[in-house]
Coordinates of C-alpha atoms and ligand atoms in Angstrom, one line a residue:
X296 CA 73.9 100.6 18.0
X297 CA 74.3 103.9 16.7
X298 CA 76.5 104.3 13.7
X299 CA 78.7 106.8 16.0
X300 CA 78.8 104.2 18.5
X301 CA 79.9 101.4 15.8
X302 CA 82.6 103.7 14.3
X303 CA 84.1 104.5 17.8
X304 CA 84.1 100.4 18.7
X305 CA 85.5 99.6 15.6
X306 CA 88.2 102.0 15.8
X307 CA 89.0 100.8 19.4
X308 CA 88.8 97.3 18.6
X309 CA 91.8 97.5 15.9
X310 CA 93.5 100.1 17.9
X311 CA 93.9 97.6 20.8
X312 CA 95.3 95.2 18.4
X313 CA 98.0 97.3 17.5
X314 CA 96.5 99.1 14.7
X315 CA 97.0 103.1 14.1
X316 CA 94.0 105.1 13.4
X317 CA 94.5 107.3 10.5
X318 CA 92.1 110.3 9.5
X319 CA 89.9 110.1 6.5
X320 CA 91.4 111.5 3.5
X321 CA 89.3 114.2 1.7
X322 CA 86.5 112.5 -0.9
X323 CA 88.6 114.1 -3.7
X324 CA 91.6 111.8 -4.6
X325 CA 95.0 113.4 -4.8
X326 CA 97.4 112.4 -7.5
X327 CA 95.1 109.7 -8.8
X328 CA 92.9 110.1 -11.7
X329 CA 91.5 106.7 -11.5
X330 CA 88.2 107.9 -10.2
X331 CA 86.7 111.4 -9.7
X332 CA 85.9 110.5 -6.0
X333 CA 87.2 108.3 -3.2
X334 CA 85.1 105.3 -3.4
X335 CA 86.6 102.9 -0.8
X336 CA 89.0 103.0 1.9
X337 CA 92.4 101.7 0.2
X338 CA 92.4 104.2 -2.6
X339 CA 94.3 106.9 -0.8
X340 CA 96.7 104.0 0.6
X341 CA 97.7 102.4 -3.0
X342 CA 101.2 103.8 -2.8
X343 CA 101.5 101.9 0.6
X344 CA 99.9 98.7 -0.8
X345 CA 102.4 98.7 -3.5
X346 CA 105.5 98.7 -1.0
X347 CA 106.1 102.4 0.3
X348 CA 106.5 102.8 3.8
X349 CA 103.3 104.3 5.7
X350 CA 104.7 106.9 8.3
X351 CA 102.4 105.4 10.9
X352 CA 103.7 101.7 10.5
X353 CA 102.2 98.3 9.0
X354 CA 98.9 98.5 10.6
X355 CA 96.3 101.0 9.8
X356 CA 92.5 101.4 10.8
X357 CA 90.2 104.3 9.9
X358 CA 86.8 105.3 8.8
X359 CA 86.8 106.9 5.0
X360 CA 84.3 109.1 3.5
X361 CA 83.5 107.5 0.3
X362 CA 81.2 108.3 -2.8
X363 CA 80.0 106.0 -5.7
X364 CA 78.5 108.3 -8.5
X365 CA 77.8 105.0 -10.3
X366 CA 75.1 104.4 -7.7
X367 CA 73.2 107.6 -8.1
X368 CA 70.4 105.9 -9.9
X369 CA 69.9 102.8 -7.5
X370 CA 69.2 105.2 -4.6
X371 CA 65.7 104.8 -3.6
X372 CA 65.7 101.2 -2.3
X373 CA 66.4 100.2 1.5
X374 CA 70.3 99.9 0.8
X375 CA 71.8 101.8 -1.8
X376 CA 73.3 105.2 -0.9
X377 CA 75.7 107.0 -2.8
X378 CA 77.9 108.6 0.1
X379 CA 79.0 106.1 2.9
X380 CA 81.4 105.8 5.5
X381 CA 83.7 102.7 4.9
X382 CA 85.3 101.1 8.2
X383 CA 88.8 99.7 7.0
X384 CA 91.7 97.8 8.3
X385 CA 95.1 97.3 6.8
X386 CA 97.9 95.1 6.9
X387 CA 100.8 96.4 4.9
X388 CA 102.9 93.2 4.7
X389 CA 102.0 92.5 8.2
X390 CA 99.2 89.9 9.2
X391 CA 97.5 87.8 7.0
X392 CA 94.1 85.7 6.5
X393 CA 94.2 83.9 9.7
X394 CA 94.4 87.2 11.9
X395 CA 92.0 89.4 9.8
X396 CA 89.3 86.6 9.5
X397 CA 89.3 85.6 13.1
X398 CA 89.3 89.5 14.1
X399 CA 86.4 90.6 12.1
X400 CA 84.6 87.6 13.2
X401 CA 85.2 88.4 16.8
X402 CA 84.5 92.0 16.0
X403 CA 81.0 90.7 14.4
X404 CA 80.1 88.3 17.1
X405 CA 81.3 89.6 20.3
X406 CA 78.9 91.3 22.3
X407 CA 81.9 93.0 24.4
X408 CA 84.3 93.9 22.0
X409 CA 82.1 94.2 18.9
X410 CA 78.7 94.3 17.6
X411 CA 77.4 91.1 19.2
X412 CA 75.5 89.8 15.7
X413 CA 74.4 85.9 16.1
X414 CA 76.9 84.2 14.3
X415 CA 74.0 81.9 12.6
X416 CA 73.1 84.8 10.5
X417 CA 76.6 85.0 9.0
X418 CA 77.4 83.8 5.6
X419 CA 80.7 84.0 3.6
X420 CA 82.0 83.7 0.0
X421 CA 85.6 83.1 -0.8
X422 CA 87.5 83.1 -4.2
X423 CA 87.3 80.0 -6.4
X424 CA 90.4 81.0 -8.5
X425 CA 91.0 82.2 -12.2
X426 CA 93.0 79.5 -14.2
X427 CA 93.3 81.9 -17.2
X428 CA 95.2 84.3 -15.1
X429 CA 97.3 81.8 -13.5
X430 CA 95.5 82.8 -9.9
X431 CA 95.0 79.9 -7.5
X432 CA 91.8 78.8 -5.6
X433 CA 91.5 80.2 -2.1
X434 CA 92.1 77.1 0.2
X435 CA 93.3 79.0 3.2
X436 CA 90.2 81.3 3.9
X437 CA 87.6 78.6 3.9
X438 CA 89.5 76.3 6.3
X439 CA 89.9 79.3 8.7
X440 CA 86.4 80.4 8.3
X441 CA 85.3 76.4 8.9
X442 CA 87.0 76.8 12.1
X443 CA 85.7 79.9 13.4
X444 CA 82.2 78.8 12.8
X445 CA 82.5 75.2 14.2
X446 CA 84.3 76.5 17.4
X447 CA 81.2 78.7 17.9
X448 CA 79.2 75.3 17.1
X449 CA 78.1 76.3 13.9
X450 CA 78.3 73.7 11.0
X451 CA 79.9 75.3 8.2
X452 CA 79.6 73.3 5.0
X453 CA 81.4 74.6 1.7
X454 CA 79.5 75.1 -1.4
X455 CA 80.9 75.6 -5.1
X456 CA 78.4 78.4 -6.6
X457 CA 81.1 80.3 -8.9
X458 CA 78.5 82.3 -10.5
X459 CA 75.1 84.2 -9.7
X460 CA 73.3 82.3 -12.4
X461 CA 74.4 78.8 -10.3
X462 CA 73.8 80.4 -7.3
X463 CA 69.8 81.2 -8.5
X464 CA 69.8 77.7 -9.9
X465 CA 71.1 75.9 -7.0
X466 CA 70.5 77.9 -3.8
X467 CA 72.1 77.5 -0.6
X468 CA 72.3 74.0 -0.1
X469 CA 72.5 74.5 3.5
X470 CA 75.8 75.8 3.1
X471 CA 77.8 78.5 4.9
X472 CA 80.8 79.2 3.2
X473 CA 80.4 79.7 -0.5
X474 CA 83.1 79.8 -3.6
X475 CA 82.5 82.4 -6.2
X476 CA 84.0 83.4 -9.4
X477 CA 86.3 86.7 -9.9
X478 CA 83.1 89.0 -10.7
X479 CA 82.2 88.3 -6.7
X480 CA 85.3 87.6 -5.2
X481 CA 88.0 89.3 -6.6
X482 CA 88.7 93.0 -5.9
X483 CA 90.6 95.7 -7.5
X484 CA 89.7 99.4 -8.4
X485 CA 89.0 98.6 -11.8
X486 CA 87.2 95.0 -11.2
X487 CA 87.8 91.9 -12.6
X488 CA 91.7 90.8 -13.5
X489 CA 90.9 91.2 -17.2
X490 CA 89.7 95.0 -16.8
X491 CA 92.9 95.9 -14.9
X492 CA 95.5 98.2 -16.4
X493 CA 99.1 97.3 -15.9
X494 CA 100.5 98.4 -12.4
X495 CA 97.3 97.9 -10.7
X496 CA 97.1 96.1 -7.6
X497 CA 94.3 93.4 -6.7
X498 CA 93.4 90.2 -5.1
X499 CA 91.0 87.7 -4.0
X500 CA 88.5 88.3 -1.5
X501 CA 86.4 87.0 1.3
X502 CA 83.0 88.8 1.7
X503 CA 80.5 88.5 5.2
X504 CA 77.1 88.8 4.5
X505 CA 74.4 89.2 7.1
X506 CA 71.0 87.1 6.6
X507 CA 67.8 89.3 7.8
X508 CA 65.7 86.3 7.3
X509 CA 63.3 87.9 4.9
X510 CA 61.6 85.5 2.5
X511 CA 63.2 85.3 -1.1
X512 CA 61.8 87.3 -3.7
X513 CA 61.5 85.3 -6.9
X514 CA 62.0 88.5 -9.3
X515 CA 65.7 88.2 -8.4
X516 CA 66.2 84.5 -9.6
X517 CA 64.8 81.1 -8.7
X518 CA 66.8 80.4 -5.3
X519 CA 68.3 82.8 -3.1
X520 CA 71.9 82.7 -2.2
X521 CA 74.3 85.2 -0.5
X522 CA 75.1 87.2 -3.7
X523 CA 71.4 87.5 -4.7
X524 CA 70.0 90.9 -4.9
X525 CA 66.4 90.2 -3.1
X526 CA 67.2 92.0 0.0
X527 CA 67.7 89.1 2.2
X528 CA 71.3 89.0 2.6
X529 CA 73.5 92.3 3.0
X530 CA 77.3 92.5 2.5
X531 CA 78.7 93.8 5.4
X532 CA 82.4 93.3 5.2
X533 CA 84.9 92.6 2.7
X534 CA 88.5 91.4 3.2
X535 CA 90.6 91.8 0.4
X536 CA 93.8 89.7 0.4
X537 CA 96.0 92.2 -1.8
X538 CA 98.9 90.2 -3.0
X539 CA 99.0 90.5 -6.8
X540 CA 99.9 93.1 -9.4
X541 CA 99.2 93.0 -13.0
X542 CA 102.0 93.3 -15.2
X543 CA 102.8 93.3 -18.6
X544 CA 103.7 89.5 -18.2
X545 CA 100.3 88.8 -16.5
X546 CA 99.8 88.6 -12.7
X547 CA 102.8 88.6 -10.4
X548 CA 102.9 88.6 -6.7
X549 CA 103.4 92.1 -4.9
X550 CA 106.4 92.9 -2.9
X551 CA 104.0 92.2 0.1
X552 CA 101.1 90.3 1.2
X553 CA 98.6 93.0 2.2
X554 CA 95.0 92.9 3.8
X555 CA 92.5 95.5 2.7
X556 CA 89.4 95.4 4.8
X557 CA 86.4 97.4 3.9
X558 CA 82.8 97.5 5.7
X559 CA 80.2 99.9 4.9
X560 CA 79.6 101.5 8.5
X561 CA 75.6 101.9 7.9
X562 CA 75.2 98.4 6.7
X563 CA 76.8 97.2 9.9
X564 CA 74.5 99.6 11.8
X565 CA 71.8 97.9 10.0
X566 CA 72.8 94.5 10.6
X567 CA 73.3 95.2 14.4
X568 CA 69.7 96.6 14.1
X569 CA 68.5 93.6 12.7
X570 CA 66.4 95.9 10.2
X571 CA 67.3 95.8 6.5
X572 CA 66.6 99.6 5.8
X573 CA 69.7 101.2 6.2
X574 CA 67.9 104.4 6.1
X575 CA 66.9 103.7 9.7
X576 CA 70.1 104.1 10.8
X577 CA 70.6 107.1 13.3
X578 CA 72.5 109.4 10.8
X579 CA 70.1 109.0 7.9
X580 CA 66.9 108.9 10.4
X581 CA 68.0 112.4 12.0
X582 CA 67.2 113.9 8.2
X583 CA 63.9 112.1 8.2
X584 CA 63.1 113.6 11.6
X585 CA 63.8 117.0 10.2
X586 CA 61.2 116.4 7.3
X587 CA 58.6 115.2 9.6
X588 CA 59.0 118.3 12.0
X589 CA 59.3 120.8 9.5
X590 CA 57.3 119.5 6.5
X591 CA 55.1 116.9 8.1
X592 CA 56.9 114.5 5.6
X593 CA 56.8 111.2 7.7
X594 CA 58.9 108.4 6.7
X595 CA 57.1 106.1 9.0
X596 CA 53.9 106.6 7.2
X597 CA 54.3 107.4 3.8
X598 CA 53.6 105.2 0.6
X599 CA 56.5 103.3 -0.7
X600 CA 57.0 105.5 -3.6
X601 CA 57.0 108.5 -1.1
X602 CA 59.7 106.5 0.9
X603 CA 62.1 106.0 -2.0
X604 CA 61.9 109.9 -2.6
X605 CA 62.4 110.6 0.9
X606 CA 65.5 108.3 0.7
X607 CA 66.8 110.2 -2.5
X608 CA 66.5 113.4 -0.8
X609 CA 68.0 112.2 2.5
X610 CA 70.9 110.6 0.6
X611 CA 71.7 113.3 -1.9
X612 CA 71.5 116.1 0.6
X613 CA 74.0 114.2 2.9
X614 CA 76.4 113.5 0.2
X615 CA 76.0 117.3 -1.3
X616 CA 76.8 118.3 2.2
X617 CA 80.1 116.3 2.4
X618 CA 81.1 117.0 -1.3
X619 CA 80.9 120.9 -0.8
X620 CA 82.6 120.7 2.7
X621 CA 85.6 119.1 0.6
X622 CA 85.7 122.0 -1.9
X623 CA 83.4 120.7 -4.8
X624 CA 81.1 123.4 -6.2
X625 CA 78.0 122.9 -8.7
X626 CA 79.2 123.4 -12.1
X627 CA 78.8 121.2 -15.6
X628 CA 81.6 119.4 -15.6
X629 CA 83.1 116.3 -13.8
X630 CA 82.8 116.7 -10.0
X631 CA 80.7 119.9 -9.9
X632 CA 78.1 118.3 -12.5
X633 CA 77.7 115.1 -10.0
X634 CA 77.2 117.7 -7.2
X635 CA 74.6 119.4 -9.6
X636 CA 73.0 116.3 -10.2
X637 CA 72.7 115.4 -6.5
X638 CA 71.2 119.1 -5.7
X639 CA 68.9 119.1 -8.5
X640 CA 67.4 115.5 -7.9
X641 CA 66.8 116.2 -4.1
X642 CA 65.3 119.5 -4.8
X643 CA 63.0 117.9 -7.3
X644 CA 62.0 115.1 -5.2
X645 CA 61.3 117.1 -2.3
X646 CA 59.7 120.2 -4.0
X647 CA 57.4 118.0 -6.1
X648 CA 56.2 115.7 -3.5
X649 CA 56.5 116.9 0.1
X650 CA 53.6 118.8 1.0
X651 CA 54.7 122.3 2.4
X652 CA 58.1 121.9 1.2
X653 CA 59.7 125.5 0.9
X654 CA 63.5 125.1 0.6
X655 CA 66.2 122.4 1.0
X656 CA 69.1 124.4 2.6
X657 CA 68.0 124.1 6.3
X658 CA 68.8 120.6 6.1
X659 CA 72.4 121.3 5.7
X660 CA 72.5 122.1 9.5
X661 CA 70.6 119.0 10.3
X662 CA 73.4 116.8 8.6
X663 CA 76.4 118.9 10.0
X664 CA 75.0 118.7 13.4
X665 CA 74.6 115.0 13.1
X666 CA 77.9 114.6 12.1
X667 CA 79.4 117.3 14.4
X668 CA 81.3 114.6 16.6
X669 CA 83.1 112.8 13.7
X670 CA 83.7 115.5 11.4
X671 CA 83.6 119.0 13.4
X672 CA 85.3 120.7 10.3
X673 CA 81.8 120.3 8.4
X674 CA 79.8 122.0 11.1
X675 CA 82.5 124.9 10.6
X676 CA 81.3 125.5 6.8
X677 CA 77.7 125.1 7.7
X678 CA 76.8 128.5 6.2
X679 CA 79.0 128.3 3.3
X680 CA 77.3 125.1 2.3
X681 CA 73.8 126.4 2.7
X682 CA 74.8 129.5 0.4
X683 CA 75.6 127.0 -2.3
X684 CA 72.4 124.9 -1.9
X685 CA 70.3 128.1 -1.8
X686 CA 72.0 129.6 -5.0
X687 CA 71.8 126.0 -6.7
X688 CA 68.0 126.0 -5.8
X689 CA 67.3 129.3 -7.2
X690 CA 69.0 128.5 -10.6
X691 CA 67.1 125.1 -10.7
X692 CA 63.8 127.0 -9.9
X693 CA 64.5 129.3 -13.0
X694 CA 65.2 126.1 -15.2
X695 CA 61.7 124.9 -14.1
X696 CA 60.0 128.1 -14.8
X697 CA 61.8 128.1 -18.3
X698 CA 60.9 124.4 -18.9
X699 CA 57.0 125.4 -18.2
X700 CA 57.0 128.3 -20.7
X701 CA 58.8 125.9 -23.4
X702 CA 56.2 123.1 -22.8
X703 CA 53.4 125.3 -23.3
X704 CA 54.9 126.8 -26.4
X705 CA 55.5 123.1 -27.8
X706 CA 52.0 122.0 -26.8
X707 CA 50.8 124.8 -29.0
X708 CA 52.8 124.4 -32.0
X709 CA 52.7 120.5 -32.3
X710 CA 49.2 120.3 -30.7
X711 CA 50.3 117.7 -28.3
X712 CA 53.7 116.5 -27.0
X713 CA 56.0 113.6 -28.6
X714 CA 58.9 112.0 -27.2
X715 CA 61.2 114.2 -28.7
X716 CA 59.8 117.2 -27.2
X717 CA 60.2 115.7 -24.0
X718 CA 63.6 114.8 -24.5
X719 CA 64.6 118.2 -25.8
X720 CA 62.7 119.8 -22.5
X721 CA 64.7 117.3 -20.3
X722 CA 68.1 117.7 -22.3
X723 CA 68.1 121.4 -23.3
X724 CA 66.1 122.9 -20.5
X725 CA 67.0 120.4 -17.9
X726 CA 63.2 120.1 -17.4
X727 CA 62.5 116.5 -15.7
X728 CA 60.6 113.9 -17.7
X729 CA 58.5 113.4 -14.7
X730 CA 57.2 117.0 -14.8
X731 CA 56.7 116.7 -18.6
X732 CA 54.6 113.7 -18.0
X733 CA 52.3 115.1 -15.3
X734 CA 51.6 118.2 -17.7
X735 CA 51.1 116.0 -20.7
X736 CA 48.9 113.7 -18.5
X737 CA 46.8 116.7 -17.3
X738 CA 46.2 117.7 -20.7
X739 CA 45.2 114.3 -21.9
X740 CA 48.5 114.1 -24.1
X741 CA 50.2 111.4 -22.3
X742 CA 50.4 108.3 -24.7
X743 CA 52.9 105.3 -24.7
X744 CA 54.7 107.0 -27.6
X745 CA 55.9 110.0 -25.6
X746 CA 57.7 107.6 -23.1
X747 CA 58.9 105.4 -26.0
X748 CA 60.1 108.4 -28.0
X749 CA 61.7 109.7 -24.9
X750 CA 63.7 106.4 -24.4
X751 CA 64.7 106.4 -28.3
X752 CA 66.2 109.7 -28.0
X753 CA 67.9 109.1 -24.7
X754 CA 69.6 106.0 -26.3
X755 CA 70.7 108.0 -29.2
X756 CA 72.1 110.7 -26.8
X757 CA 73.6 108.2 -24.6
X758 CA 75.4 106.4 -27.5
X759 CA 76.8 109.6 -28.9
X760 CA 77.8 110.5 -25.4
X761 CA 79.5 107.3 -24.6
X762 CA 81.6 107.7 -27.9
X763 CA 82.5 111.3 -26.6
X764 CA 83.2 110.3 -23.4
X765 CA 85.6 107.3 -24.5
X766 CA 87.3 110.1 -26.3
X767 CA 87.1 112.6 -23.3
X768 CA 88.6 109.8 -21.0
X769 CA 91.2 109.5 -23.3
X770 CA 91.2 113.2 -23.1
X771 CA 91.3 113.4 -19.3
X772 CA 94.0 110.6 -18.9
X773 CA 96.2 110.7 -22.1
X774 CA 95.9 113.4 -24.3
X775 CA 93.1 113.3 -26.6
X776 CA 93.4 117.2 -26.7
X777 CA 90.5 119.2 -26.5
X778 CA 92.7 122.2 -27.6
X779 CA 94.4 121.7 -31.0
X780 CA 96.7 124.4 -30.9
X781 CA 100.0 123.7 -32.8
X782 CA 101.7 124.3 -29.4
X783 CA 99.5 122.1 -27.3
X784 CA 100.0 119.4 -29.7
X785 CA 103.8 119.5 -29.4
X786 CA 103.5 119.6 -25.7
X787 CA 101.4 116.6 -26.2
X788 CA 104.0 114.6 -28.1
X789 CA 106.8 115.6 -25.6
X790 CA 104.7 114.4 -23.0
X791 CA 104.7 111.1 -24.5
X792 CA 108.7 111.1 -24.7
X793 CA 109.1 112.5 -21.2
X794 CA 107.2 109.4 -19.8
X795 CA 109.5 107.1 -22.0
X796 CA 112.4 108.9 -20.9
X797 CA 111.5 108.8 -17.2
X798 CA 111.0 104.9 -17.3
X799 CA 114.6 104.6 -19.0
X800 CA 115.9 106.9 -16.3
X801 CA 114.0 105.4 -13.1
X802 CA 112.8 102.1 -14.3
X803 CA 109.4 100.6 -15.1
X804 CA 107.5 101.2 -12.0
X805 CA 107.3 104.7 -13.5
X806 CA 103.4 105.1 -14.7
X807 CA 101.3 107.8 -15.6
X808 CA 99.1 108.7 -12.6
X809 CA 97.5 112.3 -14.5
X810 CA 98.4 114.7 -17.1
X811 CA 97.5 118.3 -18.2
X812 CA 98.4 119.6 -21.6
X813 CA 98.1 123.2 -22.7
X814 CA 100.0 125.7 -24.9
X815 CA 101.8 126.9 -22.1
X816 CA 103.4 123.7 -20.8
X817 CA 102.8 120.0 -20.0
X818 CA 102.6 118.6 -16.7
X819 CA 102.7 114.9 -15.9
X820 CA 102.1 112.9 -12.7
X821 CA 103.7 109.6 -12.3
X822 CA 104.3 106.8 -9.7
X823 CA 108.0 107.2 -8.1
X824 CA 108.6 106.9 -4.5
X825 CA 111.3 109.6 -4.2
X826 CA 112.6 113.1 -5.2
X827 CA 114.3 112.8 -8.6
X828 CA 117.8 114.0 -8.0
X829 CA 119.3 116.8 -10.3
X830 CA 121.2 114.2 -12.3
X831 CA 118.1 112.2 -13.0
X832 CA 116.4 115.2 -14.2
X833 CA 119.0 116.2 -16.4
X834 CA 119.3 112.7 -18.0
X835 CA 115.5 112.4 -18.7
X836 CA 115.9 116.0 -20.2
X837 CA 118.7 114.9 -22.5
X838 CA 116.8 111.8 -23.7
X839 CA 114.0 113.9 -24.7
X840 CA 116.0 116.3 -26.7
X841 CA 118.0 113.5 -28.4
X842 CA 115.0 111.9 -29.6
X843 CA 113.5 115.3 -30.9
X844 CA 117.0 115.8 -32.5
X845 CA 116.6 112.6 -34.1
X846 CA 113.5 113.3 -35.9
X847 CA 111.5 110.2 -35.3
X848 CA 108.3 109.1 -36.7
X849 CA 105.0 109.5 -34.6
X850 CA 102.4 106.8 -35.7
X851 CA 98.9 105.9 -34.9
X852 CA 97.2 102.9 -34.9
X853 CA 94.0 101.4 -34.1
X854 CA 93.6 97.9 -32.5
X855 CA 91.8 95.9 -30.0
X856 CA 92.4 96.7 -26.5
X857 CA 94.1 93.2 -25.9
X858 CA 96.4 93.4 -28.8
X859 CA 97.5 96.9 -27.6
X860 CA 97.9 95.7 -24.0
X861 CA 100.3 92.6 -25.6
X862 CA 102.3 95.4 -27.6
X863 CA 103.2 96.8 -24.4
X864 CA 101.4 100.1 -24.8
X865 CA 101.2 102.1 -21.6
X866 CA 97.8 103.1 -20.3
X867 CA 97.4 105.5 -17.5
X868 CA 97.0 104.0 -14.1
X869 CA 93.3 103.3 -13.3
X870 CA 92.1 104.5 -16.9
X871 CA 89.3 102.8 -18.7
X872 CA 89.2 102.3 -22.3
X873 CA 87.0 101.0 -25.1
X874 CA 87.3 97.7 -27.0
X875 CA 89.3 99.2 -29.8
X876 CA 91.9 101.7 -28.9
X877 CA 94.0 104.3 -30.5
X878 CA 97.7 103.6 -29.9
X879 CA 100.7 106.0 -30.6
X880 CA 104.1 105.2 -31.0
X881 CA 107.3 106.7 -31.7
X882 CA 109.9 104.6 -33.6
X883 CA 113.5 104.8 -33.2
X884 CA 115.6 104.8 -36.4
X885 CA 116.3 100.8 -36.0
X886 CA 112.5 100.5 -36.0
X887 CA 112.2 99.6 -32.5
X888 CA 109.5 101.2 -30.3
X889 CA 110.7 104.1 -28.4
X890 CA 107.5 104.9 -26.9
X891 CA 103.8 103.4 -27.0
X892 CA 100.7 104.7 -25.2
X893 CA 97.2 104.3 -25.5
X894 CA 96.0 107.9 -26.6
X895 CA 93.2 109.8 -28.6
X896 CA 95.9 112.1 -30.1
X897 CA 96.8 114.2 -32.0
X898 CA 100.3 114.4 -32.1
X899 CA 103.0 116.0 -34.5
X900 CA 104.1 113.6 -37.4
X901 CA 107.5 113.7 -36.6
X902 CA 109.6 114.6 -33.4
X903 CA 111.6 117.1 -35.1
X904 CA 108.7 119.6 -35.3
X905 CA 109.4 120.2 -31.3
X906 CA 111.3 122.6 -30.0
X907 CA 114.0 122.4 -27.1
X908 CA 112.6 120.5 -24.5
X909 CA 112.8 121.9 -20.7
X910 CA 112.0 120.8 -17.5
X911 CA 110.9 123.3 -15.2
X912 CA 109.9 121.9 -12.1
X913 CA 109.6 118.4 -10.2
X914 CA 107.6 117.9 -7.2
X915 CA 105.5 116.0 -5.0
X916 CA 101.6 115.3 -5.5
X917 CA 101.0 112.8 -2.9
X918 CA 103.0 109.9 -1.4
X919 CA 104.5 107.8 -4.3
X920 CA 103.3 110.4 -7.0
X921 CA 105.9 113.0 -8.4
X922 CA 104.9 115.9 -10.8
X923 CA 106.8 117.5 -13.6
X924 CA 106.1 120.4 -15.6
X925 CA 107.9 121.1 -18.9
X926 CA 107.7 123.2 -21.9
X927 CA 109.3 122.9 -25.7
X928 CA 109.8 126.5 -27.1
Ligands
LIG377 N1 88.9 97.7 -1.1 C1 87.8 96.9 -0.7 C2 86.2 97.4 -1.0 O1 86.3 98.6 -1.4 C3 87.6 96.5 0.7 O2 88.2 97.7 1.6 O3 85.3 96.6 -1.0

């Protein structure tokens, strides 16, 4: 089955079961700073999972464009891609486990209405519970699964594996249904319960794996089991039973029981082809066909390391096309930087290793043509996307030339090449290590010290970067200002006062969803389902001005993250923090806390330093998220 057929079939299947088809949201999240890109189908739907009414009702289905930057380095094997489409169906407080699991099982196994996979190739996992967080074991899902399999004549014993280590130790034990812990069978945008910020929804999940029947590779553990990474099993769908939200008091039930299902389109297509290489699926194969035709780079006959280069090129080119189509341009920060990396990695792999390769941009049309039916808006932008590719290609070629000059200079000066040289070339000149290695080898300068030295420098750099990015992420999400002008700092403190005031006026569902502070104004995005009334705005403004006139103390403390969470410090929705965090509190005159937030600072010492606080504008950012712009003069 082609992925286009599969996408259509899935949408129709759920449409016939009362679901409304909704379009894919763009790859760039709106009003949600938890990730740079949309990485799963549920992300644009968070406000509705939290209880807001969706205009299309309580049963939804779609195929969502997704991108996972954390997988860039993984691309090259037969199943990792950075860009993918996620098929999703949702119950917003509507149907629950029984319908979801039965429908998905039917879609997977029925030849007419679905994919027609043999049921005995399917294995499932379920959640064992998390006593520490008071989240019970899922007893319902295994019973439903057992019934579905046994009705189809397939015995379905239940096995407790809990961890990957135990899985590798004990193996399949002829099981069909496997209990695992939170690392594998709990889903939230930020992972396991302990890593979730207050306000984040999550829930136990049940995954389905397809068994390709390939032999177990002991490199990945003693025995094989569904969550083993050896390649025999591929996860093809995940039903999340999203019924919890993390609160300051621990986990509580959401207003409604939601189903959030997600399945990788190409993974499902790979299972339907019974071929574990997802790059053999039509959409990616189309890129390979072009590479063979235009550059005689033949996926079917090249060596395995060439194969992984071709996968990198195909994956990265496709991801870059979609990203540029959604408005991202190459730059040195955030999304633009991710795009630049994708382009450079694909250019590098293609130039260096495909004989006869001249430029990459003709592949843009190949991708937009492949996706013309599902994403016609992409085809319309082909020319623009090609131009971005071409310009970046030229820039990168210059980088390579500069790097080549520098490497010659260093070889002469140092009479050889050190690890530090290799790292400088990479870090300062953008010159890839692989090329340095090649030059070094051809001159007889390649030695183990060069590679080890490079690793040492890289680790040092990463450590520095980790620290910086912790500050930067607190910058992105919570102040941690880059600009330390006095007026910007004042706006930053006013930002904290305003968030606390909004929670007083509107309620504790108000959480920060994004922020931006400059010398001109402060901007806060926060969760709130409706437009604020004039009275509410006046009230919030009044509270902030009152706190300014009281000249309250602003105090910074460092503490372990868990302690900060316990103390009720507010974190931005979805933001990630290090183990030790900096917390800013504004104390009322009676010593009680008016505001307390995870924050990198800086702030004024006393609120009296701020001028008159004024709200300039209140508007919508996206469903369930409002934005206020304000100043202190
Ligand atoms: N949100 C879940 C996932 O991304 C299911 O859609 O796996």
